[in-house]
Each structure stands twice: as C-alpha cells, then as structure tokens.
Amino acid sequence: MAPAITIRPARQEELEEIWSLVGRAVAHMNALGNPQWGEDYPTRDFYAGDIRRGELYAALADGVLAGVACINTSESPEYDPLPWTTCRPAVVIHRMAIDPAFQRMGVGSALFAFAQAWAEARGISAMRIDTYSKNDRMQALIRKMGYTKVGEIHLHGRPLPYPCFEKAL
C-alpha cells in the first residue's frame, strides 16, 4: 500500500537529516550510472540556503522524511536562450532528492503536484525544470507529469547536457 504523503516547508532543525537523505540519493544515482550530483553540487549550503529562504519543501511518507525539493521562480541564466513557449515568471523545481527507500512510491509525483499547486496559488502559469541526460528516472517522471522538452543546457561542468522541460498551466 502506498504511504500517505504530506508536504510542508522544511525546517532548519531538519538540515542534517535532509543532508543525509541527499547523500543516500546521490549514492543511489551514482550506482545507477547517473553522475549528475557529486562533491561539487549540490552542497549542504545549498539546502541550508533553500531552508533559510523558505523555498525547500519536505515530503513526508507516513510521517517520515522521504524527499525534498526547492521550489521558487529562480531560473539559471543558462535557460535564457532556450525556445520556451511559456512566459515568465515560471515556477522552477530544483534539487529534488528522494530517499532511495521511498522511490517509486509517489513521493516525486507528490512534490511535482505540490509545486504546480504552489504556482497556481500565485497566479503563475508556467513550470520549468532541468535534469541530467543520464537521469532517466527523473526524465520519465517529468514527462509523466505532463512536461515537454524545449532544449538542452550545460551546467556544473558536466560533460553531457541537461534537458530542459516546461509545462503550461
């Protein structure tokens, strides 16, 4: 049976637990042949800043921290030349990490749905996200959630591109 998933703002006192979850997610991604994240990105400080700004959201599965995502309207400057069909501002999902113990249980889908509701509540009609070329699981989830690929960018010194997706609301 799927767990009950709730989403709320992450709390400063959860930072160590969040960072531990991210470490497990990174190890799992690397084991699957996806070197998207490593020592250089994301860092603990990214998550600390996300919490401080009120932009990091925690997904709880039956009350247990199962995933996190930063949700805001900040786009990477590398997004600028892409042929977006939606207008700014757009809500962007960053640094989503799901604990491997909770993957494929609806946690990622719940975070996407939450981000969309967050956008709609603010009158924002566009969603955007990028992921690494080798992150097949995230690309499948992005497409499942109704996003369309618009192009590719390069980030974090990685050799392969990051496909970028959007969804009009």
PDB file of C-alpha atoms in Angstrom:
ATOM      1  CA  MET A   1       0.000   0.000   0.000  1.00  0.00           C
ATOM      2  CA  ALA A   2       1.299   3.457  -0.911  1.00  0.00           C
ATOM      3  CA  PRO A   3       2.233   5.695   2.001  1.00  0.00           C
ATOM      4  CA  ALA A   4       0.254   8.828   2.867  1.00  0.00           C
ATOM      5  CA  ILE A   5       2.352  11.727   1.572  1.00  0.00           C
ATOM      6  CA  THR A   6       2.247  15.209   3.048  1.00  0.00           C
ATOM      7  CA  ILE A   7       4.345  18.188   2.008  1.00  0.00           C
ATOM      8  CA  ARG A   8       5.339  21.137   4.140  1.00  0.00           C
ATOM      9  CA  PRO A   9       8.178  23.674   4.379  1.00  0.00           C
ATOM     10  CA  ALA A  10      11.435  22.084   5.520  1.00  0.00           C
ATOM     11  CA  ARG A  11      12.708  23.188   8.922  1.00  0.00           C
ATOM     12  CA  GLN A  12      16.173  24.373   9.891  1.00  0.00           C
ATOM     13  CA  GLU A  13      16.449  21.667  12.555  1.00  0.00           C
ATOM     14  CA  GLU A  14      15.982  19.048   9.801  1.00  0.00           C
ATOM     15  CA  LEU A  15      19.065  20.109   7.834  1.00  0.00           C
ATOM     16  CA  GLU A  16      21.265  17.197   8.960  1.00  0.00           C
ATOM     17  CA  GLU A  17      18.508  14.673   8.237  1.00  0.00           C
ATOM     18  CA  ILE A  18      17.927  16.287   4.826  1.00  0.00           C
ATOM     19  CA  TRP A  19      21.637  16.250   4.023  1.00  0.00           C
ATOM     20  CA  SER A  20      21.810  12.566   4.979  1.00  0.00           C
ATOM     21  CA  LEU A  21      18.843  11.839   2.673  1.00  0.00           C
ATOM     22  CA  VAL A  22      20.571  13.724  -0.165  1.00  0.00           C
ATOM     23  CA  GLY A  23      23.718  11.639   0.412  1.00  0.00           C
ATOM     24  CA  ARG A  24      21.718   8.426   0.052  1.00  0.00           C
ATOM     25  CA  ALA A  25      20.031   9.739  -3.091  1.00  0.00           C
ATOM     26  CA  VAL A  26      23.396  10.743  -4.620  1.00  0.00           C
ATOM     27  CA  ALA A  27      24.922   7.322  -3.868  1.00  0.00           C
ATOM     28  CA  HIS A  28      21.886   5.641  -5.444  1.00  0.00           C
ATOM     29  CA  MET A  29      22.021   7.863  -8.565  1.00  0.00           C
ATOM     30  CA  ASN A  30      25.738   7.166  -8.967  1.00  0.00           C
ATOM     31  CA  ALA A  31      25.140   3.409  -8.567  1.00  0.00           C
ATOM     32  CA  LEU A  32      22.614   3.620 -11.406  1.00  0.00           C
ATOM     33  CA  GLY A  33      25.242   5.220 -13.667  1.00  0.00           C
ATOM     34  CA  ASN A  34      23.992   8.775 -13.232  1.00  0.00           C
ATOM     35  CA  PRO A  35      26.836  11.103 -12.124  1.00  0.00           C
ATOM     36  CA  GLN A  36      24.551  14.162 -12.077  1.00  0.00           C
ATOM     37  CA  TRP A  37      25.410  15.080  -8.490  1.00  0.00           C
ATOM     38  CA  GLY A  38      28.731  14.768  -6.720  1.00  0.00           C
ATOM     39  CA  GLU A  39      31.025  16.560  -4.297  1.00  0.00           C
ATOM     40  CA  ASP A  40      30.573  19.923  -6.030  1.00  0.00           C
ATOM     41  CA  TYR A  41      26.794  20.078  -6.396  1.00  0.00           C
ATOM     42  CA  PRO A  42      24.546  20.230  -4.566  1.00  0.00           C
ATOM     43  CA  THR A  43      26.235  21.136  -1.309  1.00  0.00           C
ATOM     44  CA  ARG A  44      24.825  21.208   2.198  1.00  0.00           C
ATOM     45  CA  ASP A  45      24.948  25.016   1.946  1.00  0.00           C
ATOM     46  CA  PHE A  46      22.518  24.969  -0.992  1.00  0.00           C
ATOM     47  CA  TYR A  47      19.930  23.187   1.155  1.00  0.00           C
ATOM     48  CA  ALA A  48      20.650  25.441   4.150  1.00  0.00           C
ATOM     49  CA  GLY A  49      20.015  28.491   1.945  1.00  0.00           C
ATOM     50  CA  ASP A  50      16.853  26.936   0.500  1.00  0.00           C
ATOM     51  CA  ILE A  51      15.517  26.415   4.035  1.00  0.00           C
ATOM     52  CA  ARG A  52      16.521  29.934   5.134  1.00  0.00           C
ATOM     53  CA  ARG A  53      14.659  31.443   2.155  1.00  0.00           C
ATOM     54  CA  GLY A  54      11.587  29.272   2.811  1.00  0.00           C
ATOM     55  CA  GLU A  55      11.981  27.550  -0.577  1.00  0.00           C
ATOM     56  CA  LEU A  56      12.744  23.964   0.469  1.00  0.00           C
ATOM     57  CA  TYR A  57       9.791  21.640   0.894  1.00  0.00           C
ATOM     58  CA  ALA A  58       9.847  18.310   2.698  1.00  0.00           C
ATOM     59  CA  ALA A  59       7.777  15.349   1.559  1.00  0.00           C
ATOM     60  CA  LEU A  60       6.802  13.038   4.399  1.00  0.00           C
ATOM     61  CA  ALA A  61       5.647   9.476   3.744  1.00  0.00           C
ATOM     62  CA  ASP A  62       3.594   8.292   6.691  1.00  0.00           C
ATOM     63  CA  GLY A  63       5.344  10.986   8.735  1.00  0.00           C
ATOM     64  CA  VAL A  64       8.903  10.007   7.705  1.00  0.00           C
ATOM     65  CA  LEU A  65      11.094  12.388   5.682  1.00  0.00           C
ATOM     66  CA  ALA A  66      11.097  10.832   2.212  1.00  0.00           C
ATOM     67  CA  GLY A  67      12.126  13.632  -0.134  1.00  0.00           C
ATOM     68  CA  VAL A  68      12.817  17.321  -0.625  1.00  0.00           C
ATOM     69  CA  ALA A  69      12.657  19.878  -3.421  1.00  0.00           C
ATOM     70  CA  CYS A  70      13.435  23.559  -3.742  1.00  0.00           C
ATOM     71  CA  ILE A  71      10.518  25.387  -5.366  1.00  0.00           C
ATOM     72  CA  ASN A  72      10.870  29.010  -6.477  1.00  0.00           C
ATOM     73  CA  THR A  73      10.901  31.270  -9.541  1.00  0.00           C
ATOM     74  CA  SER A  74      14.700  31.464  -9.908  1.00  0.00           C
ATOM     75  CA  GLU A  75      15.949  30.287 -13.280  1.00  0.00           C
ATOM     76  CA  SER A  76      19.528  29.511 -14.207  1.00  0.00           C
ATOM     77  CA  PRO A  77      20.910  32.117 -16.648  1.00  0.00           C
ATOM     78  CA  GLU A  78      21.610  29.181 -18.987  1.00  0.00           C
ATOM     79  CA  TYR A  79      17.821  28.972 -19.501  1.00  0.00           C
ATOM     80  CA  ASP A  80      17.744  32.352 -21.294  1.00  0.00           C
ATOM     81  CA  PRO A  81      18.466  31.257 -24.902  1.00  0.00           C
ATOM     82  CA  LEU A  82      16.070  28.294 -24.854  1.00  0.00           C
ATOM     83  CA  PRO A  83      12.909  28.458 -27.000  1.00  0.00           C
ATOM     84  CA  TRP A  84      10.400  28.477 -24.131  1.00  0.00           C
ATOM     85  CA  THR A  85       6.752  28.682 -25.148  1.00  0.00           C
ATOM     86  CA  THR A  86       5.632  29.814 -21.688  1.00  0.00           C
ATOM     87  CA  CYS A  87       6.103  33.261 -20.184  1.00  0.00           C
ATOM     88  CA  ARG A  88       7.951  34.317 -17.057  1.00  0.00           C
ATOM     89  CA  PRO A  89       7.668  34.123 -14.205  1.00  0.00           C
ATOM     90  CA  ALA A  90       7.807  30.353 -14.130  1.00  0.00           C
ATOM     91  CA  VAL A  91       7.975  28.104 -11.107  1.00  0.00           C
ATOM     92  CA  VAL A  92      11.164  26.053 -11.179  1.00  0.00           C
ATOM     93  CA  ILE A  93      11.824  22.828  -9.296  1.00  0.00           C
ATOM     94  CA  HIS A  94      15.438  22.472  -8.120  1.00  0.00           C
ATOM     95  CA  ARG A  95      17.481  19.901  -6.200  1.00  0.00           C
ATOM     96  CA  MET A  96      14.736  17.294  -5.841  1.00  0.00           C
ATOM     97  CA  ALA A  97      16.017  14.327  -3.875  1.00  0.00           C
ATOM     98  CA  ILE A  98      14.005  11.257  -2.925  1.00  0.00           C
ATOM     99  CA  ASP A  99      15.308   8.799  -0.354  1.00  0.00           C
ATOM    100  CA  PRO A 100      16.009   5.521  -2.219  1.00  0.00           C
ATOM    101  CA  ALA A 101      13.862   3.700   0.358  1.00  0.00           C
ATOM    102  CA  PHE A 102      10.860   5.737  -0.834  1.00  0.00           C
ATOM    103  CA  GLN A 103      11.493   5.892  -4.571  1.00  0.00           C
ATOM    104  CA  ARG A 104       8.682   4.757  -6.870  1.00  0.00           C
ATOM    105  CA  MET A 105       6.087   5.302  -4.131  1.00  0.00           C
ATOM    106  CA  GLY A 106       4.642   8.585  -5.411  1.00  0.00           C
ATOM    107  CA  VAL A 107       6.867  10.979  -3.453  1.00  0.00           C
ATOM    108  CA  GLY A 108       8.295  12.654  -6.560  1.00  0.00           C
ATOM    109  CA  SER A 109       4.863  12.907  -8.159  1.00  0.00           C
ATOM    110  CA  ALA A 110       3.528  14.486  -4.961  1.00  0.00           C
ATOM    111  CA  LEU A 111       6.312  17.094  -4.994  1.00  0.00           C
ATOM    112  CA  PHE A 112       5.535  17.916  -8.643  1.00  0.00           C
ATOM    113  CA  ALA A 113       1.825  18.251  -7.847  1.00  0.00           C
ATOM    114  CA  PHE A 114       2.635  20.445  -4.847  1.00  0.00           C
ATOM    115  CA  ALA A 115       4.864  22.704  -6.987  1.00  0.00           C
ATOM    116  CA  GLN A 116       2.086  23.057  -9.550  1.00  0.00           C
ATOM    117  CA  ALA A 117      -0.458  23.953  -6.866  1.00  0.00           C
ATOM    118  CA  TRP A 118       2.076  26.424  -5.416  1.00  0.00           C
ATOM    119  CA  ALA A 119       2.351  28.062  -8.862  1.00  0.00           C
ATOM    120  CA  GLU A 120      -1.402  28.167  -9.415  1.00  0.00           C
ATOM    121  CA  ALA A 121      -1.982  29.710  -5.973  1.00  0.00           C
ATOM    122  CA  ARG A 122       0.341  32.547  -7.017  1.00  0.00           C
ATOM    123  CA  GLY A 123      -1.199  33.020 -10.465  1.00  0.00           C
ATOM    124  CA  ILE A 124       1.889  31.660 -12.219  1.00  0.00           C
ATOM    125  CA  SER A 125       1.078  29.773 -15.408  1.00  0.00           C
ATOM    126  CA  ALA A 126       4.379  28.073 -16.255  1.00  0.00           C
ATOM    127  CA  MET A 127       6.546  25.339 -14.755  1.00  0.00           C
ATOM    128  CA  ARG A 128      10.181  24.623 -15.689  1.00  0.00           C
ATOM    129  CA  ILE A 129      12.774  22.019 -14.714  1.00  0.00           C
ATOM    130  CA  ASP A 130      16.038  20.536 -15.930  1.00  0.00           C
ATOM    131  CA  THR A 131      17.822  17.267 -15.200  1.00  0.00           C
ATOM    132  CA  TYR A 132      20.955  15.487 -16.355  1.00  0.00           C
ATOM    133  CA  SER A 133      20.972  13.482 -19.586  1.00  0.00           C
ATOM    134  CA  LYS A 134      21.721  10.274 -17.675  1.00  0.00           C
ATOM    135  CA  ASN A 135      18.917  10.787 -15.148  1.00  0.00           C
ATOM    136  CA  ASP A 136      16.447   8.529 -16.968  1.00  0.00           C
ATOM    137  CA  ARG A 137      14.185   8.109 -13.943  1.00  0.00           C
ATOM    138  CA  MET A 138      13.705  11.854 -13.451  1.00  0.00           C
ATOM    139  CA  GLN A 139      13.146  12.394 -17.162  1.00  0.00           C
ATOM    140  CA  ALA A 140      10.442   9.717 -17.106  1.00  0.00           C
ATOM    141  CA  LEU A 141       8.780  11.381 -14.101  1.00  0.00           C
ATOM    142  CA  ILE A 142       8.982  14.823 -15.713  1.00  0.00           C
ATOM    143  CA  ARG A 143       7.278  13.520 -18.856  1.00  0.00           C
ATOM    144  CA  LYS A 144       4.696  11.604 -16.793  1.00  0.00           C
ATOM    145  CA  MET A 145       3.816  14.879 -15.056  1.00  0.00           C
ATOM    146  CA  GLY A 146       3.000  16.482 -18.431  1.00  0.00           C
ATOM    147  CA  TYR A 147       6.163  18.432 -19.224  1.00  0.00           C
ATOM    148  CA  THR A 148       7.591  18.928 -22.730  1.00  0.00           C
ATOM    149  CA  LYS A 149      11.286  19.131 -23.608  1.00  0.00           C
ATOM    150  CA  VAL A 150      12.337  22.515 -25.019  1.00  0.00           C
ATOM    151  CA  GLY A 151      16.099  22.176 -25.339  1.00  0.00           C
ATOM    152  CA  GLU A 152      19.344  21.435 -23.526  1.00  0.00           C
ATOM    153  CA  ILE A 153      21.894  23.369 -21.495  1.00  0.00           C
ATOM    154  CA  HIS A 154      25.236  22.632 -19.824  1.00  0.00           C
ATOM    155  CA  LEU A 155      25.634  23.006 -16.045  1.00  0.00           C
ATOM    156  CA  HIS A 156      28.065  22.252 -13.230  1.00  0.00           C
ATOM    157  CA  GLY A 157      30.910  21.355 -15.611  1.00  0.00           C
ATOM    158  CA  ARG A 158      29.276  18.042 -16.516  1.00  0.00           C
ATOM    159  CA  PRO A 159      30.175  16.710 -19.976  1.00  0.00           C
ATOM    160  CA  LEU A 160      26.655  15.809 -21.064  1.00  0.00           C
ATOM    161  CA  PRO A 161      23.775  18.257 -21.453  1.00  0.00           C
ATOM    162  CA  TYR A 162      20.826  18.870 -19.181  1.00  0.00           C
ATOM    163  CA  PRO A 163      17.487  18.526 -20.979  1.00  0.00           C
ATOM    164  CA  CYS A 164      15.088  21.336 -20.012  1.00  0.00           C
ATOM    165  CA  PHE A 165      11.329  20.911 -19.778  1.00  0.00           C
ATOM    166  CA  GLU A 166       8.309  23.136 -19.347  1.00  0.00           C
ATOM    167  CA  LYS A 167       4.624  22.813 -18.622  1.00  0.00           C
ATOM    168  CA  ALA A 168       1.958  25.437 -19.291  1.00  0.00           C
ATOM    169  CA  LEU A 169      -0.718  25.598 -16.615  1.00  0.00           C
TER     170      LEU A 169
END
